[in-house]
mmCIF file of C-alpha atoms and ligand atoms in Angstrom:
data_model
loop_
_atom_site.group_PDB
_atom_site.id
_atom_site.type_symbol
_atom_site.label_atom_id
_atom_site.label_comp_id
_atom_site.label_asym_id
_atom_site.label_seq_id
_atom_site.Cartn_x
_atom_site.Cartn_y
_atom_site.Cartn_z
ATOM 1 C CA UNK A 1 0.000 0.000 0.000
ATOM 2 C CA UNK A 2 1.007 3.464 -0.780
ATOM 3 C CA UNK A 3 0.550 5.756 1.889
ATOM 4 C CA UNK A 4 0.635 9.303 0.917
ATOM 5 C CA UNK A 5 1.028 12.480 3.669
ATOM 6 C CA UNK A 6 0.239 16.195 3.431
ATOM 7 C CA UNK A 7 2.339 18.584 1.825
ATOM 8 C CA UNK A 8 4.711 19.775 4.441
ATOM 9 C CA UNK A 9 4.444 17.109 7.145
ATOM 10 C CA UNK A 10 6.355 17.206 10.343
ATOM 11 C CA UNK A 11 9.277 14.563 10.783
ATOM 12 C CA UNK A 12 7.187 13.588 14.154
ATOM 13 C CA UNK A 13 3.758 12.749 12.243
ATOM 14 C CA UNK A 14 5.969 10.986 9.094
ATOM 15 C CA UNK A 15 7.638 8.431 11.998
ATOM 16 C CA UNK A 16 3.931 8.464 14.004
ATOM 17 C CA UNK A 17 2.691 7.022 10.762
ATOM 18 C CA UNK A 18 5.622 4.320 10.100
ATOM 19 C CA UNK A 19 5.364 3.574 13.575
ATOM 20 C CA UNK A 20 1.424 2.428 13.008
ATOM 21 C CA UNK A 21 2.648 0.902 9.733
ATOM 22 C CA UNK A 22 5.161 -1.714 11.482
ATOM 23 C CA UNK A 23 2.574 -2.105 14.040
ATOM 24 C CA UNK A 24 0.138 -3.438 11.484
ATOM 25 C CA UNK A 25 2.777 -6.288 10.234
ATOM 26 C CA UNK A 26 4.099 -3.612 7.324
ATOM 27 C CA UNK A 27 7.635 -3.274 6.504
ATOM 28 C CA UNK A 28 7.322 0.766 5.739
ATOM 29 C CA UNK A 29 9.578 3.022 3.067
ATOM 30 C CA UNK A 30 9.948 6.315 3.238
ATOM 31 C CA UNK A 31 10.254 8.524 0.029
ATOM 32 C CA UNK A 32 10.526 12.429 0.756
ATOM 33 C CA UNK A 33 10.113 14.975 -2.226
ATOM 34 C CA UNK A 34 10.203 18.237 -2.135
ATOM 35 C CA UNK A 35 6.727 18.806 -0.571
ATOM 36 C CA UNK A 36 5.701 15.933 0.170
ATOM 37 C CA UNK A 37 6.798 11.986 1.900
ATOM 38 C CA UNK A 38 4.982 9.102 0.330
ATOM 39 C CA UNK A 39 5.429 6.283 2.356
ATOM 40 C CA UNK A 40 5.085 2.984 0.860
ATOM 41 C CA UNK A 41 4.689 -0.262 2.636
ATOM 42 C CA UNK A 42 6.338 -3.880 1.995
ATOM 43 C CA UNK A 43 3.726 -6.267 3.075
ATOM 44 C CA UNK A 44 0.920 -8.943 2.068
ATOM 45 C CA UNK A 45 -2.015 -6.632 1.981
ATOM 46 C CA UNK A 46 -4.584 -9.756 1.629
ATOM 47 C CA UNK A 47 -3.184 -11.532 5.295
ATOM 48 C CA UNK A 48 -2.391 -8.039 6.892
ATOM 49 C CA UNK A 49 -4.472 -5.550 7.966
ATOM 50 C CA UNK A 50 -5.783 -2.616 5.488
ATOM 51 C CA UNK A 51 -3.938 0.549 5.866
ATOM 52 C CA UNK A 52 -7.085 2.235 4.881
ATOM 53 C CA UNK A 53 -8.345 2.687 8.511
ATOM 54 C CA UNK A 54 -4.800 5.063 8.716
ATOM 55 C CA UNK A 55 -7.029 7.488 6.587
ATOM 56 C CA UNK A 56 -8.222 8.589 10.002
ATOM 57 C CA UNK A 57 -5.047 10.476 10.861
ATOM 58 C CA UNK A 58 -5.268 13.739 9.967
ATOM 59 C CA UNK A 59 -1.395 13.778 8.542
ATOM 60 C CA UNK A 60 -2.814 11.579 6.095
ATOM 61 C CA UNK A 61 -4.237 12.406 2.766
ATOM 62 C CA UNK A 62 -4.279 9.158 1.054
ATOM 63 C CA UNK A 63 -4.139 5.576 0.989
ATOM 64 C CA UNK A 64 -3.397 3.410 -2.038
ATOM 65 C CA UNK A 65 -4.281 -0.057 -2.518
ATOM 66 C CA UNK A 66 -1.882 -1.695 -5.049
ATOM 67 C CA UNK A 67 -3.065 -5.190 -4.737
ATOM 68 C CA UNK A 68 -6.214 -6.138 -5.880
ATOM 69 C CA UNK A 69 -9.089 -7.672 -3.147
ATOM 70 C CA UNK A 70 -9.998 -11.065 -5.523
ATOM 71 C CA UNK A 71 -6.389 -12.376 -5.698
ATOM 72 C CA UNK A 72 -7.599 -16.256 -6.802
ATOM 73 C CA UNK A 73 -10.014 -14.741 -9.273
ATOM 74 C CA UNK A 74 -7.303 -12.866 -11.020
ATOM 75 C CA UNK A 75 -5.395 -13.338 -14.013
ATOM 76 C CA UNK A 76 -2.440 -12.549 -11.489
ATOM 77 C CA UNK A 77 -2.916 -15.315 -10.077
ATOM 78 C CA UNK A 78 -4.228 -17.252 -12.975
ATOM 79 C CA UNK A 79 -3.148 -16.466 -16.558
ATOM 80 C CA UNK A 80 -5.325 -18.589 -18.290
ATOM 81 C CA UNK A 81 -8.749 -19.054 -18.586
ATOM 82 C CA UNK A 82 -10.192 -21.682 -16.089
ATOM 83 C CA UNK A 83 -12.772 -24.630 -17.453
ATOM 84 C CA UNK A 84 -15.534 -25.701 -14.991
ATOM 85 C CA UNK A 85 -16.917 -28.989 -15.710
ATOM 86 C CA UNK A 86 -20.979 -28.578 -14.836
ATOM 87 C CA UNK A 87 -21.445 -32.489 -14.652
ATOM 88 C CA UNK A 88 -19.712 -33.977 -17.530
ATOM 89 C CA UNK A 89 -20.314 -30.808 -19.929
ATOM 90 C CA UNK A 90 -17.276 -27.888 -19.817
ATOM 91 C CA UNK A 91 -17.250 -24.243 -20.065
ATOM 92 C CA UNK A 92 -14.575 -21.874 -19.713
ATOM 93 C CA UNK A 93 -11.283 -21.675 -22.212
ATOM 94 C CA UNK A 94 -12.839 -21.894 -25.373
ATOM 95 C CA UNK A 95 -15.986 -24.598 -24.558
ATOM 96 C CA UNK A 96 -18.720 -22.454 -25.050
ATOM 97 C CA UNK A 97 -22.691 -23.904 -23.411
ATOM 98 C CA UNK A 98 -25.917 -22.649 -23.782
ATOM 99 C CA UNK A 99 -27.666 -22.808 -20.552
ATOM 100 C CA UNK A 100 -31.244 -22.892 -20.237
ATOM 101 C CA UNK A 101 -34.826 -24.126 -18.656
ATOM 102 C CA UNK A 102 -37.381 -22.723 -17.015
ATOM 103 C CA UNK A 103 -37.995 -19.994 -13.662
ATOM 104 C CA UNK A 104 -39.605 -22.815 -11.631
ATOM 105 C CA UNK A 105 -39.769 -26.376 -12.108
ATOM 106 C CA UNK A 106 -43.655 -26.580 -11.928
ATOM 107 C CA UNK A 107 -44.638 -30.304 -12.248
ATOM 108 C CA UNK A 108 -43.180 -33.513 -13.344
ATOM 109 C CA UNK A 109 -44.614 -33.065 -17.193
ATOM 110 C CA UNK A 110 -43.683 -29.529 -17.635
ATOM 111 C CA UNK A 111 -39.633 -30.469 -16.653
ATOM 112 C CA UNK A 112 -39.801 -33.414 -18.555
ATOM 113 C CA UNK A 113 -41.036 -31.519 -21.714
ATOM 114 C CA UNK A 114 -38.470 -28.496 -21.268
ATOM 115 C CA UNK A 115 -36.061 -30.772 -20.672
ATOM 116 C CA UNK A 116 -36.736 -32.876 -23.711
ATOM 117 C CA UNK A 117 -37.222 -29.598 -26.138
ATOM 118 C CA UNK A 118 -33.480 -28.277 -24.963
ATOM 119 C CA UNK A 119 -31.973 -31.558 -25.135
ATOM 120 C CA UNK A 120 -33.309 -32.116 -29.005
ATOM 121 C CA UNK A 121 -31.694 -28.080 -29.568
ATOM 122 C CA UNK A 122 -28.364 -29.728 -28.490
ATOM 123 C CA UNK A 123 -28.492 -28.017 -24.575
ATOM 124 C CA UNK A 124 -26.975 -29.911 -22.084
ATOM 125 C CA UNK A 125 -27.281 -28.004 -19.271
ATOM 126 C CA UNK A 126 -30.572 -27.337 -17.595
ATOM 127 C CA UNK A 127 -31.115 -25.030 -15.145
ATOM 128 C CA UNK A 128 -34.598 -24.613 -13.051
ATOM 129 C CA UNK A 129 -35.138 -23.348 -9.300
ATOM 130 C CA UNK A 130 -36.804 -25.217 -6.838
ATOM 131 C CA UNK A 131 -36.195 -22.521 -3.624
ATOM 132 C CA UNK A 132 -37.423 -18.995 -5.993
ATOM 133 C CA UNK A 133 -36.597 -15.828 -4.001
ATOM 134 C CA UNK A 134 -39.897 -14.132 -4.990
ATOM 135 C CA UNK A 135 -40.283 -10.170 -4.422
ATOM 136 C CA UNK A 136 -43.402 -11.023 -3.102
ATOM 137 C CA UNK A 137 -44.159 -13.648 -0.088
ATOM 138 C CA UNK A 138 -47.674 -14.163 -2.219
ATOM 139 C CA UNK A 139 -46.433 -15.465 -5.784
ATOM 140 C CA UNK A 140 -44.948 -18.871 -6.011
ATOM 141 C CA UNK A 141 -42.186 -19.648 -4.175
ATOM 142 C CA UNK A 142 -41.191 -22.974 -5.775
ATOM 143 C CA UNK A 143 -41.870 -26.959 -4.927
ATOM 144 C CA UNK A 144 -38.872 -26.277 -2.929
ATOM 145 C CA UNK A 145 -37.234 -30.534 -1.596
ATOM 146 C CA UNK A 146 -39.815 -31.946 -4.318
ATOM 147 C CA UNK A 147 -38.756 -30.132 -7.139
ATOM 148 C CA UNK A 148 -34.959 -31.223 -5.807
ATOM 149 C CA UNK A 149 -36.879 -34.525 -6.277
ATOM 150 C CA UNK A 150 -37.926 -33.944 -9.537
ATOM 151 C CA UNK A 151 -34.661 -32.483 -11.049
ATOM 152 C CA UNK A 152 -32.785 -35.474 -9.526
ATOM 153 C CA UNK A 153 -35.556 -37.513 -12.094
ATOM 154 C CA UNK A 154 -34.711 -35.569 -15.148
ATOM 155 C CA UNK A 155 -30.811 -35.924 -14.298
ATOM 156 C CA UNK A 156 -30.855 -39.452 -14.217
ATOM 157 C CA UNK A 157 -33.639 -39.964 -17.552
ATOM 158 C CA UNK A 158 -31.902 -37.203 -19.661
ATOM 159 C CA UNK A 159 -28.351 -37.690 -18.614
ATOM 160 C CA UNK A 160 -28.202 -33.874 -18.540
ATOM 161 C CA UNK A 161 -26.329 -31.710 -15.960
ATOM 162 C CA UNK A 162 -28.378 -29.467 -13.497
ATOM 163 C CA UNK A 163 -28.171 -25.874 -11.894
ATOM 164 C CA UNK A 164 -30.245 -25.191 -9.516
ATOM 165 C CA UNK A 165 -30.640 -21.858 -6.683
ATOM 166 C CA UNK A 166 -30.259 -21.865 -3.289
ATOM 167 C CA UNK A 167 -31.346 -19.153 -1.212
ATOM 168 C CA UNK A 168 -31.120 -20.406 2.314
ATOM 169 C CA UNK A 169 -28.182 -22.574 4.170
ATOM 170 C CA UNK A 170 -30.517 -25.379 4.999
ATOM 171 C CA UNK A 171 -31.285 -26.295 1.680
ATOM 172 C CA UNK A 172 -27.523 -26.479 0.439
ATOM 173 C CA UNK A 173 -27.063 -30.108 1.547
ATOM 174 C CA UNK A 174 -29.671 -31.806 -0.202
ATOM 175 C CA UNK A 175 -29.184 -29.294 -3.203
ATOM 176 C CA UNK A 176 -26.021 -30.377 -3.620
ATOM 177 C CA UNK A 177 -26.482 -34.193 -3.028
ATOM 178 C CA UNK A 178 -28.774 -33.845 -6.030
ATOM 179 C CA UNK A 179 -27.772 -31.542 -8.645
ATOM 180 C CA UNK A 180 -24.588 -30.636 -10.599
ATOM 181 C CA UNK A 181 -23.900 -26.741 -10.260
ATOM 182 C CA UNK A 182 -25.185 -24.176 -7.252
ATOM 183 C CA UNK A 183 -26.970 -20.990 -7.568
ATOM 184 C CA UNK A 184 -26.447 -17.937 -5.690
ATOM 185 C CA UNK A 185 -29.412 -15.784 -7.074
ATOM 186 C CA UNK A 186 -28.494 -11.993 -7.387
ATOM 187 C CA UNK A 187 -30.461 -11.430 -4.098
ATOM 188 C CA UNK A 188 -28.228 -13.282 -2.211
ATOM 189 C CA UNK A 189 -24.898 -12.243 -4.000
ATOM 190 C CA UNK A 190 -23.235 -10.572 -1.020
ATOM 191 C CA UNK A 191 -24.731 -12.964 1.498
ATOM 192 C CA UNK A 192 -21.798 -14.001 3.119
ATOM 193 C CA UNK A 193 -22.961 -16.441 5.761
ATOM 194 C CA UNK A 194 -24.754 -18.496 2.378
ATOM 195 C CA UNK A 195 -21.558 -17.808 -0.083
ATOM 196 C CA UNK A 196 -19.474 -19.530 2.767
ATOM 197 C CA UNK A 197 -21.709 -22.814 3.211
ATOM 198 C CA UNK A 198 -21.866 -23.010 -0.449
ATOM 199 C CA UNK A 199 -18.253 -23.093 -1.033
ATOM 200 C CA UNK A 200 -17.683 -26.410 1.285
ATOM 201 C CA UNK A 201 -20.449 -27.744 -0.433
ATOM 202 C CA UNK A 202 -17.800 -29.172 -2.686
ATOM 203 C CA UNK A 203 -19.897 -28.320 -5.890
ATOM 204 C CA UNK A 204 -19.293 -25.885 -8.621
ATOM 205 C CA UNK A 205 -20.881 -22.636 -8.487
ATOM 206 C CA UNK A 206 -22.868 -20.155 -10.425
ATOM 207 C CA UNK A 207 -22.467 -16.352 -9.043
ATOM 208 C CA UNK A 208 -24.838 -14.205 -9.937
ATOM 209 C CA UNK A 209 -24.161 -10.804 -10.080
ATOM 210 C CA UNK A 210 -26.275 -8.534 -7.651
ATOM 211 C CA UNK A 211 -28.934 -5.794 -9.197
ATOM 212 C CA UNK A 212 -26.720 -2.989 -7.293
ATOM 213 C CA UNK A 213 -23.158 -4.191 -6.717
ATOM 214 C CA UNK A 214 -20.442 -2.879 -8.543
ATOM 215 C CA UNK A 215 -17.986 -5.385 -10.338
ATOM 216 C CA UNK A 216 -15.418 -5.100 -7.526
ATOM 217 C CA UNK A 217 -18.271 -6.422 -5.024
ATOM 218 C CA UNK A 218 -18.920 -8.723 -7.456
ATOM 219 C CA UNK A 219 -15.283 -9.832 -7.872
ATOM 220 C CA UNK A 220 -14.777 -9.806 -4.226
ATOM 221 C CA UNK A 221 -18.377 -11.981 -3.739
ATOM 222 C CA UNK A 222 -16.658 -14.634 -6.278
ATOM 223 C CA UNK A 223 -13.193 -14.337 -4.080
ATOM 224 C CA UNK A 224 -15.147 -15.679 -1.176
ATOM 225 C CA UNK A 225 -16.478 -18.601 -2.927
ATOM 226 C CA UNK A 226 -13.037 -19.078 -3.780
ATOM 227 C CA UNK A 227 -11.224 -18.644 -0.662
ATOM 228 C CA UNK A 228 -13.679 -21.148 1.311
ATOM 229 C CA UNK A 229 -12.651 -23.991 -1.036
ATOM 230 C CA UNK A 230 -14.827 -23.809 -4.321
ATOM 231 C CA UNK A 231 -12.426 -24.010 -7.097
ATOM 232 C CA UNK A 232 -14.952 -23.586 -10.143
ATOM 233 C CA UNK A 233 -16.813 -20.606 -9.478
ATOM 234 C CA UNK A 234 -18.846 -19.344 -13.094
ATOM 235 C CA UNK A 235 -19.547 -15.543 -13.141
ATOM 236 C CA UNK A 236 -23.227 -14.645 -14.481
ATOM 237 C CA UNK A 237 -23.889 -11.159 -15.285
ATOM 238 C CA UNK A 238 -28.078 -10.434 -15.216
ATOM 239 C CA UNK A 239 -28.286 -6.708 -15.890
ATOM 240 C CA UNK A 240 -28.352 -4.147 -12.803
ATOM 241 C CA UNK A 241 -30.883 -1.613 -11.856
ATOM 242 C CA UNK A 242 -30.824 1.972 -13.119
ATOM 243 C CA UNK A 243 -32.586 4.837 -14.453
ATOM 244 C CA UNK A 244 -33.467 2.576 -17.419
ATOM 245 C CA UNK A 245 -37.208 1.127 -17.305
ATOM 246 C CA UNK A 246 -37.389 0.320 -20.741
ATOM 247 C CA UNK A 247 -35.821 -2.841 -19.548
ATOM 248 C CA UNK A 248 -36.123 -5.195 -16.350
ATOM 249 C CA UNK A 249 -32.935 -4.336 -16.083
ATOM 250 C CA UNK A 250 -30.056 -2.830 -17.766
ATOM 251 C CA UNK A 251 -27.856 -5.334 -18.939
ATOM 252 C CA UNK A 252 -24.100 -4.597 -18.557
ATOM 253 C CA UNK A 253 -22.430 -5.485 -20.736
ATOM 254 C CA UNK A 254 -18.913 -3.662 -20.276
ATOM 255 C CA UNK A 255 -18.832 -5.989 -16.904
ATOM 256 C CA UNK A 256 -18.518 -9.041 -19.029
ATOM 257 C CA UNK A 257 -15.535 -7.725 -21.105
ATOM 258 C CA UNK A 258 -14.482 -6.413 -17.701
ATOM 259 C CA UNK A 259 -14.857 -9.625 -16.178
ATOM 260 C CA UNK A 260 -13.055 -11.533 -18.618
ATOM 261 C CA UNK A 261 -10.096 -9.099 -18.811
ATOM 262 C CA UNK A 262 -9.640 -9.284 -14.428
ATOM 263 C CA UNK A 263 -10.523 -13.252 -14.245
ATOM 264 C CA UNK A 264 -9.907 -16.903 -15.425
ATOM 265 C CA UNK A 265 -13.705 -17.325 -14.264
ATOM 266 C CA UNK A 266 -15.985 -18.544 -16.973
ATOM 267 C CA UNK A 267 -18.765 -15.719 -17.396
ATOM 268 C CA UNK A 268 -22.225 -16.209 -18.486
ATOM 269 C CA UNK A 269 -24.733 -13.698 -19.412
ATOM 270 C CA UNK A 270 -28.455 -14.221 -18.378
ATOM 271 C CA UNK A 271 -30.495 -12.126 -20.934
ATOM 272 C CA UNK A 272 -34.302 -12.948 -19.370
ATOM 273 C CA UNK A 273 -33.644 -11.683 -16.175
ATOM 274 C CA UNK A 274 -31.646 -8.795 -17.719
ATOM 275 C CA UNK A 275 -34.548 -7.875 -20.895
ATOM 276 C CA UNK A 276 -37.389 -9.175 -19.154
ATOM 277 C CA UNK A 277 -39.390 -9.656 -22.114
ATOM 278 C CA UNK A 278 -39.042 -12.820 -24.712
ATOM 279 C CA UNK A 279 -37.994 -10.229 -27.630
ATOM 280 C CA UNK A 280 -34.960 -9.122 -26.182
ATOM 281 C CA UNK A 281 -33.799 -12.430 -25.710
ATOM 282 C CA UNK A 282 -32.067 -13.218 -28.783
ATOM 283 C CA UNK A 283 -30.569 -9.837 -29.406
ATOM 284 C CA UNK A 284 -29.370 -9.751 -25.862
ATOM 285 C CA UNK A 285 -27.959 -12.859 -25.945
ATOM 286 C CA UNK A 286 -25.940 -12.399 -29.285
ATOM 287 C CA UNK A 287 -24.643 -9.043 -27.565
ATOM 288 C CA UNK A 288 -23.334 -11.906 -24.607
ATOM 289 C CA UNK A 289 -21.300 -13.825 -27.435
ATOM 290 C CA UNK A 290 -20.185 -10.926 -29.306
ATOM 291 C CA UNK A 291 -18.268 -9.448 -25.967
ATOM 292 C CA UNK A 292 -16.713 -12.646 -24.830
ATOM 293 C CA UNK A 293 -19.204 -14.642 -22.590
ATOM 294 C CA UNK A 294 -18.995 -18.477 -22.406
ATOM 295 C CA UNK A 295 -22.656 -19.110 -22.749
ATOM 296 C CA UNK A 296 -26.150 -17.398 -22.261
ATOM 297 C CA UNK A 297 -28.506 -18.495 -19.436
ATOM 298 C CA UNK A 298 -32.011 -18.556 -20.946
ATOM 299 C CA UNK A 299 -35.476 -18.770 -19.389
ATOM 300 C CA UNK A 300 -37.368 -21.525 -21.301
ATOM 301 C CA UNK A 301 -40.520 -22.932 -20.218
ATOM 302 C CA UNK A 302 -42.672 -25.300 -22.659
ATOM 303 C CA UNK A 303 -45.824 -22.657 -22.587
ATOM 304 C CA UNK A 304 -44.607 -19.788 -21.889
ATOM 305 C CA UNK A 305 -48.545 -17.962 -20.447
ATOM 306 C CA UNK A 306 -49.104 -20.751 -17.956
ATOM 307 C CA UNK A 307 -46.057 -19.885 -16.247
ATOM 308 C CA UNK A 308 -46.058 -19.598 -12.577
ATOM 309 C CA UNK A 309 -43.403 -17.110 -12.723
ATOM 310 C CA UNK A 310 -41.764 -14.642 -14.776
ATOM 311 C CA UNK A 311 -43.947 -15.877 -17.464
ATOM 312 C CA UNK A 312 -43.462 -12.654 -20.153
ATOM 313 C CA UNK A 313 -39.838 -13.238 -20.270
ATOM 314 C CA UNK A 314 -39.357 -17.126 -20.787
ATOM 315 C CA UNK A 315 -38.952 -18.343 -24.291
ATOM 316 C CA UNK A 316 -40.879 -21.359 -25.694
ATOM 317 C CA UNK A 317 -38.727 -24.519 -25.175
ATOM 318 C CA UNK A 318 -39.885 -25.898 -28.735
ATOM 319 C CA UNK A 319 -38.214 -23.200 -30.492
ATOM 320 C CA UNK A 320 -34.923 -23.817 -29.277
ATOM 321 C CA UNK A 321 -34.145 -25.542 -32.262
ATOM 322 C CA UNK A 322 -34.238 -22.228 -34.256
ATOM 323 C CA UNK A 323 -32.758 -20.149 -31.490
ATOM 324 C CA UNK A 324 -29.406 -22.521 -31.908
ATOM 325 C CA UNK A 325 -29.577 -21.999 -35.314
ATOM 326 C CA UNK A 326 -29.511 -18.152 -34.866
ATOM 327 C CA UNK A 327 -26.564 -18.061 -32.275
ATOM 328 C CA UNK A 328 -24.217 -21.081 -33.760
ATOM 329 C CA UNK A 329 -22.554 -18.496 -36.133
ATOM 330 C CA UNK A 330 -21.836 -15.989 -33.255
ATOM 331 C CA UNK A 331 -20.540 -19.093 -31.247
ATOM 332 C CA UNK A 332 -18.393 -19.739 -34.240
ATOM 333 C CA UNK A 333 -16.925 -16.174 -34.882
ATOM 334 C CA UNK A 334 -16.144 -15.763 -31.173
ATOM 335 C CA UNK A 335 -14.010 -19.221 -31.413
ATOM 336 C CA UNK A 336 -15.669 -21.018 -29.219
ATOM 337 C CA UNK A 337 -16.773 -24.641 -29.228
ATOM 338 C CA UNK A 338 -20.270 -26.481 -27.845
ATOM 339 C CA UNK A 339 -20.848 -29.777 -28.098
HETATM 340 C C1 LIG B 401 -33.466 -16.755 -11.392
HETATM 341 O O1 LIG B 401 -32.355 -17.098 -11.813
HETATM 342 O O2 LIG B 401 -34.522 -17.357 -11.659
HETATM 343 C C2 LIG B 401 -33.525 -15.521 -10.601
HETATM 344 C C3 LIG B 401 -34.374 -15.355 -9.604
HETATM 345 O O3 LIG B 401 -32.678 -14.611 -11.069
HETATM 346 P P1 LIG B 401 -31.924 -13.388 -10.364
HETATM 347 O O4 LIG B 401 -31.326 -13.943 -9.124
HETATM 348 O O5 LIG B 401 -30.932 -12.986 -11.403
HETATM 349 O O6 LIG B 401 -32.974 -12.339 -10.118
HETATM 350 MN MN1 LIG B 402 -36.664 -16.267 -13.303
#
């Protein structure tokens, strides 16, 4: 960290400072110019204490951060990309998946049939919730252990591999006894207590980005994952809220190019939360290819006006066919591969 004093500081406050900065574990140097001593300090800013709370002494003007908060998410510490293996089906360094199913799993017959429609579209990986985290404690909150039920059916008939959501640290161990890949929902993206319980879960994990944090918090969400043991941790960008009401929400995509750039995470984009409406969709998720993502996470439900939730943005599972058809080209120009 870079600690940087007042113009015209007195010898007593520069030595007060270094004398806070050994006490914190830091090794300090001190550089004087003509106005002004900079001091910077040797040390392992991740297992030592942050400088920052040294802000507090009025000597002090600054404090500079030079490492970055989500070391094992870095390309520092990572150069290449990383490849998570959702069951038997990879994404990350060039293997490129389409991820889709429905909000809710509703009933045995309407997984089955989305299931069946995504599988004959070449998708592999199906993702439904069972535990929804509903902005309203009267809409549909999910089958909740029976739908776990129920996805652990269409696992074993399909042979595809499963995401599912949790939003609570009691359903964790049967959610991971039974599907392939854990959710953190954007509601729950800086939930600590959950992110920790999920990481010894020993299960990869998709990270949802959260409708107000900022890519660091994001980052730093995906570093705690990280640092409690999960080694594949996917990043999922879902569009944030702003001014914008044209759309659900505003779908950034400079975070995923961000993302990308900062990580070896795999990154997925989740247009339907992000558009909210089925026409958006496709552009959306072409948008998602074009900048670098490693696979778009679609709603798809096989009748799209009897679902029991966020029915106006879910795409018709039966036209998956064409919707491959539409996005194998982008998949192609961006160099990636899907099975
Ligand atoms: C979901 O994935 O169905 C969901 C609730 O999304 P989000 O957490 O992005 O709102
Ligand atoms: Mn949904």
């Amino acid at each position: 960290m870079i600690i940087v004093l007042k113009p015209y500081s007195h010898d007593d406050d520069v030595e007060d400072v270094k004398q806070h900065c050994i006490k914190l574990g830091y090794d300090p140097r001190i550089i004087r110019g003509v106005e002004r001593t900079v001091i910077a300090c040797v040390g392992d800013e991740l297992t030592h204490r942050s400088l920052e709370a040294l802000k507090a002494m009025p000597v002090i003007e600054n404090v500079l951060p030079i490492q970055k908060r989500h070391k094992l998410a870095s390309r520092e510490f990572r150069r290449q990309d990383s490849v998570v293996k959702m069951g038997a089906f990879p994404i990350g360094a060039g293997h490129f998946q389409v991820i889709a199913g429905p909000c809710a799993v509703e009933s045995r017959e309407q997984i089955y049939q989305a299931t069946g429609d995504l599988l004959k579209a070449g998708i592999h990986v199906i993702r439904a919730g069972t535990f929804k985290p509903r902005t309203s404690p009267y809409d549909f909150q999910g089958l909740g252990d029976e739908g776990l039920d129920l996805l652990a059916a269409v696992k074993e008939e399909f042979g595809v591999a499963i995401i599912t959501e949790v939003v609570g640290i009691g359903q964790v161990e049967h959610a991971a006894r039974t599907v392939d890949v854990l959710q953190i929902g954007a509601r729950n993206c800086q939930n600590y207590n959950l992110l920790e319980t999920v990481a010894g879960a020993g299960k990869p994990v998709l990270l949802k980005r959260g409708m107000a944090t900022t890519v660091e918090e994001w980052l730093s969400a995906a570093e705690y994952l990280l640092v409690h043991g999960c080694e594949d941790v996917i990043l999922c960008e879902r569009g944030i809220r702003t001014f914008e009401t044209a759309t659900r929400n505003t779908l950034d995509i400079s975070a995923v190019a961000v993302a990308k750039q900062e990580t070896h995470l795999p990154v997925v984009v989740d247009p339907s939360h992000a558009a909210g409406v089925q026409s958006l969709v496709e552009p959306l998720a072409k948008a998602a290819i074009a900048v670098g993502a490693d696979g778009p996470l679609i709603e798809a439900h096989p009748n799209p006006v009897d679902a029991l939730s966020d029915a106006q943005q879910q795409l018709p599972s039966g036209d998956f066919g064409e919707l491959m058809k539409k996005l194998r080209p982008y998949i192609e120009l961006a160099g990636k591969t899907m099975p």
